[in-house]
Amino acid sequence: MKKSECLIWMSLPLLLITLSAEAHDPKEHKKNAEAPNCAFMHEMDIAKMDMKDPVMQAMMKKCLAAAKAPSCEAMKHMDPAKMDMKDPATKSTMKQCMQEMQDRHNEDEPKQSSHGHDNSKDGHQHNH
Amino acid sequence: MKIVKILGIAIPLAASATAAFVWSGLYPMGADVPHAKVTFWLLETLRERSIARASRDIVVPSIESSDMLLGGGADYNDMCAGCHLRPGVSQNDFTIGLYPKPPNLAMPGREHGEADFETRRDFWIIKHGIKASGMPAWGPTHDDDRIWAMVAFLRKLPELSEEQYQVLTARDGSEPAHH
């Protein structure tokens, strides 16, 4: 076997390994990035939010990171686990932040609905 | 002595009959024909005993963290939800057509034992996959931290609403980086 031919055969598995590693890099998935829909949090009672619950902390982190509202800026750098939702100042800022998030969502909604609708709500999704 | 003689005839006979059956091609291999109950029981028992033995020494780290939920949630949605579903979706083309049917991980009450065992079991299955089931091994392409994050998300998944799921799994660039 020629040297060049041998090199091609040897480099093929390496190429496949590299490709598969690239496909599983989280950065690759971001090409299909979807913004979190945090509008439902506006309906929640802020005083009853359990900030010790990791799910609530994660949602708060995600929604605050995605929020473009000016009142949310101050909260972006706070650790959700340390937020005291019974503190009137925190509660008021959070309420304002959520209101602005809701307003922005309402503004964006007509634009999104004009691009199509989610047909997976009927409990049966199709993969083709 | 009589028993040895009987076994000497019965064992080669059974082995020949099994070999003849395998070679004949009579076994229905299509995913649309379920296994016989005894075959299903044998394969399921083999699988569960093997996983229980292989995962018994896995040390479970602390997985109660919001960052792990965010990292694991996005990965679950990209890699697992197609077969293992998500809140608000009870079936899809994969779950209808695959055999064995992939478990609905968004549904409560799928536990096989105590929480610690379940956590080790989930980690092992994600890392190593399961032969001839359609479940791939994610270990070669995903490090342990990333797999534990998926396990952390799986522990919370049955409690999530559709809205919570959407927020936790959205990949908008704000999820914590994997190490």
Coordinates of N, CA and C in Angstrom, one line a residue, chain A residues 1-125:
Chain A
M1 N 0.8 -1.2 0.0 CA 0.0 0.0 0.0 C 0.9 1.3 0.0
K2 N 0.5 2.2 -0.8 CA 1.3 3.4 -0.9 C 1.2 4.2 0.4
K3 N 2.2 5.1 0.7 CA 2.3 5.8 1.9 C 1.1 6.8 2.0
S4 N 0.7 7.5 0.9 CA -0.3 8.4 0.9 C -1.7 7.8 1.2
E5 N -1.9 6.6 0.6 CA -3.1 5.8 0.7 C -3.3 5.4 2.2
C6 N -2.1 5.0 2.7 CA -2.1 4.5 4.1 C -2.5 5.7 5.1
L7 N -2.0 6.9 4.8 CA -2.3 8.0 5.6 C -3.7 8.4 5.6
I8 N -4.3 8.3 4.4 CA -5.8 8.6 4.2 C -6.6 7.6 5.1
W9 N -6.3 6.3 5.0 CA -7.0 5.3 5.8 C -6.8 5.6 7.3
M10 N -5.6 6.0 7.7 CA -5.4 6.2 9.1 C -6.1 7.5 9.6
S11 N -6.2 8.5 8.8 CA -6.8 9.8 9.2 C -8.3 9.7 9.2
L12 N -8.9 8.8 8.5 CA -10.4 8.7 8.4 C -11.0 8.5 9.8
P13 N -10.6 7.5 10.6 CA -11.2 7.4 11.9 C -11.1 8.6 12.8
L14 N -9.9 9.3 12.6 CA -9.6 10.5 13.4 C -10.6 11.6 13.0
L15 N -10.9 11.7 11.7 CA -11.8 12.7 11.2 C -13.2 12.4 11.8
L16 N -13.6 11.2 11.8 CA -14.9 10.8 12.3 C -15.1 11.1 13.7
I17 N -14.0 10.8 14.5 CA -14.0 11.1 15.9 C -14.2 12.6 16.2
T18 N -13.4 13.4 15.4 CA -13.4 14.9 15.5 C -14.8 15.4 15.2
L19 N -15.4 14.9 14.1 CA -16.8 15.3 13.7 C -17.8 15.1 14.8
S20 N -17.7 13.8 15.4 CA -18.7 13.5 16.4 C -18.6 14.3 17.6
A21 N -17.3 14.6 18.0 CA -17.1 15.5 19.2 C -17.6 16.9 19.0
E22 N -17.5 17.4 17.7 CA -17.9 18.7 17.4 C -19.5 18.8 17.5
A23 N -20.1 17.7 17.0 CA -21.6 17.7 17.0 C -22.2 17.7 18.4
H24 N -21.4 17.2 19.4 CA -22.0 17.2 20.7 C -21.5 18.3 21.6
D25 N -20.8 19.3 21.0 CA -20.4 20.5 21.7 C -21.6 21.3 21.9
P26 N -21.9 21.8 23.1 CA -23.1 22.6 23.3 C -23.2 23.8 22.4
K27 N -22.0 24.3 22.0 CA -22.1 25.5 21.1 C -22.7 25.2 19.7
E28 N -22.6 23.9 19.3 CA -23.2 23.5 18.1 C -24.7 23.5 18.2
H29 N -25.2 23.1 19.3 CA -26.7 23.1 19.5 C -27.3 24.5 19.5
K30 N -26.4 25.5 19.9 CA -26.9 26.9 20.0 C -27.4 27.4 18.6
K31 N -27.0 26.7 17.6 CA -27.5 27.2 16.2 C -29.0 27.1 16.2
N32 N -29.6 26.2 17.0 CA -31.1 26.1 17.0 C -31.6 26.8 18.3
A33 N -30.9 27.8 18.8 CA -31.3 28.4 20.1 C -32.7 28.9 20.1
E34 N -33.3 28.7 21.2 CA -34.7 29.1 21.4 C -34.7 29.9 22.7
A35 N -35.4 31.1 22.6 CA -35.4 31.9 23.8 C -36.4 31.3 24.9
P36 N -36.1 31.5 26.2 CA -37.0 31.0 27.2 C -38.3 31.8 27.2
N37 N -39.4 31.2 27.3 CA -40.7 31.9 27.4 C -41.0 32.1 28.9
C38 N -40.7 33.2 29.4 CA -40.8 33.4 30.9 C -42.1 34.1 31.2
A39 N -43.0 34.3 30.2 CA -44.2 35.1 30.5 C -45.1 34.5 31.6
F40 N -45.1 33.1 31.7 CA -45.9 32.5 32.7 C -45.5 32.9 34.2
M41 N -44.2 33.3 34.3 CA -43.7 33.6 35.7 C -44.4 34.9 36.2
H42 N -44.9 35.7 35.3 CA -45.6 36.9 35.7 C -46.9 36.5 36.5
E43 N -47.5 35.4 36.3 CA -48.7 35.0 37.0 C -48.4 34.4 38.4
M44 N -47.1 34.2 38.6 CA -46.8 33.6 39.9 C -46.8 34.6 41.1
D45 N -47.1 34.1 42.2 CA -47.1 35.0 43.4 C -45.6 35.0 43.9
I46 N -45.1 36.2 43.8 CA -43.6 36.4 44.1 C -43.3 36.0 45.5
A47 N -44.2 36.4 46.5 CA -44.0 36.1 47.9 C -43.9 34.6 48.2
K48 N -44.6 33.8 47.3 CA -44.6 32.3 47.5 C -43.5 31.6 46.7
M49 N -42.7 32.3 46.0 CA -41.6 31.7 45.3 C -40.6 31.1 46.2
D50 N -40.3 29.8 46.1 CA -39.4 29.1 47.0 C -38.0 29.2 46.3
M51 N -37.2 30.2 46.8 CA -35.9 30.4 46.1 C -34.9 29.3 46.6
K52 N -35.3 28.4 47.5 CA -34.4 27.3 47.8 C -34.5 26.1 46.9
D53 N -35.6 26.2 46.1 CA -35.9 25.1 45.1 C -35.0 25.3 43.9
P54 N -34.1 24.3 43.6 CA -33.2 24.4 42.4 C -33.9 24.7 41.1
V55 N -35.2 24.2 41.0 CA -35.9 24.4 39.7 C -36.3 25.9 39.6
M56 N -36.7 26.5 40.7 CA -37.1 27.9 40.8 C -35.8 28.8 40.5
Q57 N -34.7 28.4 41.2 CA -33.5 29.1 41.0 C -33.0 29.1 39.5
A58 N -33.1 27.9 38.9 CA -32.7 27.8 37.5 C -33.6 28.6 36.6
M59 N -34.9 28.6 36.8 CA -35.8 29.4 36.0 C -35.5 30.9 36.2
M60 N -35.2 31.3 37.4 CA -34.9 32.7 37.7 C -33.7 33.1 36.9
K61 N -32.6 32.3 37.0 CA -31.4 32.6 36.3 C -31.6 32.7 34.8
K62 N -32.3 31.7 34.3 CA -32.5 31.7 32.8 C -33.3 32.9 32.4
C63 N -34.4 33.2 33.1 CA -35.3 34.3 32.7 C -34.6 35.7 32.9
L64 N -33.9 35.8 34.0 CA -33.2 37.1 34.2 C -32.1 37.3 33.2
A65 N -31.4 36.2 32.8 CA -30.3 36.3 31.8 C -30.8 36.7 30.5
A66 N -32.0 36.3 30.2 CA -32.6 36.6 28.9 C -33.4 37.9 28.9
A67 N -33.7 38.4 30.0 CA -34.5 39.6 30.1 C -33.7 40.9 29.6
K68 N -34.4 41.6 28.8 CA -33.8 42.9 28.3 C -34.3 44.1 29.1
A69 N -35.3 43.9 29.9 CA -36.0 45.0 30.6 C -35.0 45.7 31.6
P70 N -35.0 47.0 31.6 CA -34.0 47.8 32.4 C -34.1 47.4 33.9
S71 N -35.3 47.2 34.4 CA -35.4 46.9 35.9 C -34.8 45.5 36.2
C72 N -34.6 44.7 35.3 CA -34.1 43.3 35.5 C -32.5 43.4 35.7
E73 N -31.9 44.4 35.1 CA -30.5 44.5 35.1 C -29.9 44.3 36.5
A74 N -30.5 45.0 37.5 CA -29.9 44.9 38.9 C -30.0 43.5 39.4
M75 N -31.0 42.8 39.0 CA -31.2 41.4 39.5 C -30.3 40.3 38.9
K76 N -29.8 40.7 37.7 CA -29.1 39.7 36.9 C -27.8 39.2 37.6
H77 N -27.2 40.1 38.5 CA -26.0 39.7 39.1 C -26.3 39.1 40.5
M78 N -27.5 39.0 40.9 CA -27.8 38.4 42.2 C -28.0 36.9 42.1
D79 N -27.6 36.2 43.2 CA -27.7 34.8 43.3 C -29.2 34.5 43.7
P80 N -30.0 33.8 42.8 CA -31.4 33.6 43.2 C -31.6 32.9 44.5
A81 N -30.6 32.1 44.9 CA -30.7 31.3 46.2 C -30.7 32.3 47.4
K82 N -30.2 33.5 47.1 CA -30.1 34.4 48.3 C -31.1 35.5 48.2
M83 N -32.0 35.4 47.2 CA -33.0 36.5 47.1 C -34.1 36.2 48.2
D84 N -34.4 37.3 48.9 CA -35.5 37.2 49.9 C -36.8 37.8 49.3
M85 N -37.7 36.9 48.9 CA -38.9 37.4 48.2 C -39.9 38.0 49.2
K86 N -39.6 37.9 50.4 CA -40.5 38.6 51.4 C -40.0 40.0 51.7
D87 N -38.8 40.3 51.2 CA -38.3 41.7 51.4 C -39.0 42.6 50.4
P88 N -39.7 43.7 50.9 CA -40.5 44.5 50.0 C -39.7 45.1 48.8
A89 N -38.4 45.5 49.0 CA -37.6 46.1 47.9 C -37.4 45.0 46.8
T90 N -37.0 43.8 47.2 CA -36.7 42.7 46.2 C -38.0 42.4 45.5
K91 N -39.1 42.3 46.3 CA -40.4 41.9 45.7 C -40.8 43.0 44.7
S92 N -40.6 44.2 45.0 CA -41.1 45.3 44.1 C -40.2 45.3 42.8
T93 N -38.9 45.2 43.0 CA -38.0 45.1 41.8 C -38.4 43.9 40.9
M94 N -38.6 42.8 41.6 CA -38.9 41.6 40.8 C -40.3 41.7 40.1
K95 N -41.2 42.4 40.8 CA -42.5 42.5 40.2 C -42.4 43.4 38.9
Q96 N -41.6 44.5 39.1 CA -41.4 45.4 37.9 C -40.7 44.7 36.8
C97 N -39.7 44.0 37.1 CA -38.9 43.2 36.1 C -39.9 42.2 35.4
M98 N -40.7 41.5 36.1 CA -41.6 40.6 35.5 C -42.7 41.3 34.6
Q99 N -43.1 42.4 35.1 CA -44.1 43.2 34.3 C -43.5 43.6 33.0
E100 N -42.3 44.0 33.0 CA -41.6 44.5 31.8 C -41.4 43.3 30.9
M101 N -41.0 42.1 31.5 CA -40.9 40.9 30.7 C -42.2 40.5 30.0
Q102 N -43.3 40.6 30.8 CA -44.6 40.3 30.2 C -45.0 41.2 29.1
D103 N -44.7 42.6 29.3 CA -45.0 43.5 28.2 C -44.2 43.3 27.0
R104 N -42.9 42.9 27.2 CA -42.1 42.6 26.0 C -42.6 41.4 25.3
H105 N -43.0 40.4 26.1 CA -43.5 39.1 25.5 C -44.8 39.4 24.7
N106 N -45.7 40.3 25.2 CA -46.9 40.6 24.5 C -46.6 41.3 23.2
E107 N -45.5 42.2 23.2 CA -45.2 42.9 22.0 C -44.6 41.9 21.0
D108 N -43.8 40.9 21.4 CA -43.2 40.0 20.5 C -44.1 38.9 20.0
E109 N -45.2 38.6 20.8 CA -46.1 37.5 20.4 C -46.7 37.5 19.0
P110 N -47.2 38.7 18.6 CA -47.8 38.8 17.2 C -46.8 38.4 16.2
K111 N -45.5 38.9 16.4 CA -44.4 38.6 15.4 C -44.2 37.1 15.4
Q112 N -44.1 36.4 16.5 CA -43.8 35.0 16.6 C -45.0 34.2 16.0
S113 N -46.2 34.6 16.3 CA -47.4 33.8 15.8 C -47.5 33.9 14.2
S114 N -47.0 35.0 13.7 CA -47.0 35.1 12.2 C -46.0 34.1 11.5
H115 N -45.1 33.6 12.3 CA -44.1 32.6 11.7 C -44.6 31.2 11.8
G116 N -45.8 30.9 12.3 CA -46.3 29.6 12.4 C -46.7 29.3 13.8
H117 N -47.2 28.1 14.1 CA -47.7 27.7 15.4 C -47.1 26.3 15.8
D118 N -47.1 26.1 17.1 CA -46.6 24.9 17.7 C -47.7 23.8 17.7
N119 N -47.5 22.8 16.9 CA -48.6 21.8 16.8 C -48.4 20.6 17.7
S120 N -47.4 20.8 18.6 CA -47.2 19.6 19.6 C -48.1 19.7 20.8
K121 N -48.9 20.8 20.9 CA -49.8 21.0 22.1 C -50.9 19.9 22.2
D122 N -51.1 19.2 21.1 CA -52.2 18.2 21.2 C -51.7 16.9 21.9
G123 N -50.5 16.9 22.3 CA -49.9 15.7 23.0 C -49.4 14.7 22.1
H124 N -49.2 15.0 20.9 CA -48.7 14.0 19.9 C -47.8 14.7 18.9
Q125 N -46.5 14.5 19.0 CA -45.6 15.2 18.1 C -45.1 14.3 17.1

